mmCIF file of C-alpha atoms in Angstrom:
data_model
loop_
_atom_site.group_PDB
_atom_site.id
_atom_site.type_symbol
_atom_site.label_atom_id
_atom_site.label_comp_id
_atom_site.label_asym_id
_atom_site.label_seq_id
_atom_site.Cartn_x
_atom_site.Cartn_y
_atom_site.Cartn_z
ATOM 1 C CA UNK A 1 -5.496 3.629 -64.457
ATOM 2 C CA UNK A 2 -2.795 1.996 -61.799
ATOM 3 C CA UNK A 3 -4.014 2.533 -58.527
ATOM 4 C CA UNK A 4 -1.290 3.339 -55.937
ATOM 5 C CA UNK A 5 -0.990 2.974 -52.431
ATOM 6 C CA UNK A 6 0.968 4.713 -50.053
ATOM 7 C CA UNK A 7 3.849 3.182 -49.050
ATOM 8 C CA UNK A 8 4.741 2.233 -45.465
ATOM 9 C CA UNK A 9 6.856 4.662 -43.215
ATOM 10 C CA UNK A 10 10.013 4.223 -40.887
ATOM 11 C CA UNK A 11 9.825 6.533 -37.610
ATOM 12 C CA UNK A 12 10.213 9.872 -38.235
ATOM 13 C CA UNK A 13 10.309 9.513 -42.217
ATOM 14 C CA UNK A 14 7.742 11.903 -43.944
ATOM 15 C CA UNK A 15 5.424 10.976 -46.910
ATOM 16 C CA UNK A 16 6.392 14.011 -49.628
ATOM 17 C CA UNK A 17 4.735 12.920 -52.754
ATOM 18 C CA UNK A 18 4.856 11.705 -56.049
ATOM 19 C CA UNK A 19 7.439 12.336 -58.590
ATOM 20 C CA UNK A 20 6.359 12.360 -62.311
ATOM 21 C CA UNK A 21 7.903 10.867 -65.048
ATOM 22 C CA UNK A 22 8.655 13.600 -68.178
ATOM 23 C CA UNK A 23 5.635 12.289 -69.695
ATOM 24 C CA UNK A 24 3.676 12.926 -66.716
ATOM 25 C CA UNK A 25 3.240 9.050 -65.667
ATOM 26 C CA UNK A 26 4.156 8.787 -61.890
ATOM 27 C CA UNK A 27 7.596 7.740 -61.500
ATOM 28 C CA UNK A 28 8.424 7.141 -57.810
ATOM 29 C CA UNK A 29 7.410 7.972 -54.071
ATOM 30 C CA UNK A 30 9.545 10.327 -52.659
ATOM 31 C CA UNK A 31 10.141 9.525 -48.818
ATOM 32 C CA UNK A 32 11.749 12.364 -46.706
ATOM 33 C CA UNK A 33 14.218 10.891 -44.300
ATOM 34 C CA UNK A 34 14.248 11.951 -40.298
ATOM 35 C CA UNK A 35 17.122 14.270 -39.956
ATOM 36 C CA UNK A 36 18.799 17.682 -40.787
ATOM 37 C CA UNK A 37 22.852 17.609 -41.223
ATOM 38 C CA UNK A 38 24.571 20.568 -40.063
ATOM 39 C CA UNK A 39 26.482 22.809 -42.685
ATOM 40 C CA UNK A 40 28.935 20.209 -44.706
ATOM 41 C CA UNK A 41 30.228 20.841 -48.291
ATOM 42 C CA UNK A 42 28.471 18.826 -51.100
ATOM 43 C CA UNK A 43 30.896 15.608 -50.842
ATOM 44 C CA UNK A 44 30.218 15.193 -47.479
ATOM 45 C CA UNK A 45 26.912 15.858 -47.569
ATOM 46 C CA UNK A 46 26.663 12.938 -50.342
ATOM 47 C CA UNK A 47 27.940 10.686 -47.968
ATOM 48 C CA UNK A 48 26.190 11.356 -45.096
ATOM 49 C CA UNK A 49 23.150 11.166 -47.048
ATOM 50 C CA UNK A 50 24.351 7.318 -47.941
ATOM 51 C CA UNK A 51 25.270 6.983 -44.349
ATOM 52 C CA UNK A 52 21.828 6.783 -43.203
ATOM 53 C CA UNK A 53 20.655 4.946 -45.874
ATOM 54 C CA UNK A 54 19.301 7.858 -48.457
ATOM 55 C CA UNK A 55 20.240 10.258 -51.384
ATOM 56 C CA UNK A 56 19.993 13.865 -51.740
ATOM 57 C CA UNK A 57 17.233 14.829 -53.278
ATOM 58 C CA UNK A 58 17.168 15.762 -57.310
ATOM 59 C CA UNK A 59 16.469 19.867 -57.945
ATOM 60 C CA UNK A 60 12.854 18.433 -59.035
ATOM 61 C CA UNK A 61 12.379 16.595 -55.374
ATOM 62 C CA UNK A 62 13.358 19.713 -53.941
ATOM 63 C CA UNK A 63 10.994 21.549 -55.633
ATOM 64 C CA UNK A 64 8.211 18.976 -54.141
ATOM 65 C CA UNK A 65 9.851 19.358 -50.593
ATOM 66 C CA UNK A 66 9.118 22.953 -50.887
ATOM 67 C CA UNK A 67 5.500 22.768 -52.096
ATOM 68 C CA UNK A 68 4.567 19.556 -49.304
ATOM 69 C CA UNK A 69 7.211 19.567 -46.270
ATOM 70 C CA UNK A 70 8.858 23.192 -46.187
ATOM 71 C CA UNK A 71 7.680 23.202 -42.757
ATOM 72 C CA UNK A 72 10.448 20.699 -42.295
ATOM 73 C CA UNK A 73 13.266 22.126 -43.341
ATOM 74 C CA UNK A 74 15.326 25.388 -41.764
ATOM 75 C CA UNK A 75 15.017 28.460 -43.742
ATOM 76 C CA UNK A 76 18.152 27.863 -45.390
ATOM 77 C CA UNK A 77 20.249 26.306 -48.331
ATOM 78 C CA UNK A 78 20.170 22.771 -48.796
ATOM 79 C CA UNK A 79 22.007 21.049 -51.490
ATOM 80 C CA UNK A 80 20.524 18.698 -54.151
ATOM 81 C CA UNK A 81 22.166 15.494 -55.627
ATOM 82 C CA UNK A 82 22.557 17.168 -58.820
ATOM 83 C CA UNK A 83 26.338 18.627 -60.025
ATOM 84 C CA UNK A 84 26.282 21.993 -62.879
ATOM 85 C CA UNK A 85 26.997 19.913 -65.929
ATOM 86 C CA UNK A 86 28.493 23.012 -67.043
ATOM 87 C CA UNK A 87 30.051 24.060 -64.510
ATOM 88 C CA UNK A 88 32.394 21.446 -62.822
ATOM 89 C CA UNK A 89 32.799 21.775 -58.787
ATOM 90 C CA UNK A 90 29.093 23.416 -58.480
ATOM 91 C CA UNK A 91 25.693 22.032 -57.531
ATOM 92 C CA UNK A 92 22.372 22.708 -57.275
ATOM 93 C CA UNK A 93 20.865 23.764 -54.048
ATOM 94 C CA UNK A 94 17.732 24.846 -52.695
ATOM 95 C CA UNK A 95 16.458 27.522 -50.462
ATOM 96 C CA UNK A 96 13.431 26.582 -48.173
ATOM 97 C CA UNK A 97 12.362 29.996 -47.610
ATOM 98 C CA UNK A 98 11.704 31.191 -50.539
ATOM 99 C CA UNK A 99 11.816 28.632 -52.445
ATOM 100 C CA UNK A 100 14.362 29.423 -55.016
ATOM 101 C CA UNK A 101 17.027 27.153 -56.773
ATOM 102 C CA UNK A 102 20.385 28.328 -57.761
ATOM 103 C CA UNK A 103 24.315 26.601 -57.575
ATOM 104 C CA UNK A 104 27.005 27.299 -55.689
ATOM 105 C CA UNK A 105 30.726 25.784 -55.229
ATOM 106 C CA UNK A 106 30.523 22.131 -53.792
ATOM 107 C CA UNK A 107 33.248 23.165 -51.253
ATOM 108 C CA UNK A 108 30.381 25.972 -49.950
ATOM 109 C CA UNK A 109 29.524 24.345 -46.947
ATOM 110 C CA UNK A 110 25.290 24.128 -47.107
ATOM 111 C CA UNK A 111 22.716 22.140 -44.961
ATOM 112 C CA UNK A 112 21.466 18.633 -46.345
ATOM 113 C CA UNK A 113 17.893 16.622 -45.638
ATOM 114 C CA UNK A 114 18.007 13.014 -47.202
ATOM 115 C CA UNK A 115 15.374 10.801 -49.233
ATOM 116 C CA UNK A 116 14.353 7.817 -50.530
ATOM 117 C CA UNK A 117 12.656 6.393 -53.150
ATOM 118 C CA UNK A 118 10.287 3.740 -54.118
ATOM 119 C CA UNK A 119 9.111 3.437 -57.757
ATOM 120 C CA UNK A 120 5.394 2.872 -58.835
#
């Protein structure tokens, strides 16, 4: 078995976990950037995410932020990285109180929290 070590942190970043692959082999770190953006629609919050050097995270890393930082995070909508395939001008977003995923119009204007990643 690969052993793994943690990887080093910027100030203020936050270590959240691993992220498996669909096979269940570890994947990537997933690194929690410092900073909450106020209310923004999904574009905007796609670019500030970029601005300071992150993503948003996927609906999976969301569901990791919930389980390991929720303490982070408002008690409010965030939006993921991920668009409604189905559905074009929705995305996925999360809610970090109770910890429930659903989608809403990418002009809705949610809250965002960035990440990074760092494959294994």
């Amino acid at each position: 078995m690969k052993t793994l070590t943690l990887p080093e942190l910027a100030q203020g970043e936050i270590y959240a976990g691993i992220i498996l692959n669909s096979d269940g082999a570890p994947s990537h770190h997933l690194i929690l950037l410092a900073g909450d953006n106020d209310d923004a629609n999904w574009a905007d919050q796609t670019e500030w995410a970029k601005s300071i050097g992150g993503e948003l995270p996927t609906r999976a890393e969301q569901s990791l932020l919930v389980a390991n930082c929720k303490q982070h995070f408002q008690k409010n909508w965030y939006w993921s990285v991920e668009t409604v395939s189905s559905e074009p001008g929705w995305a996925w977003c999360q809610y970090f109180d109770l910890g429930i995923q659903n989608h809403g119009r990418t002009s809705d204007e949610l809250r965002a929290r960035a990440v990074r990643r760092l494959p294994i």
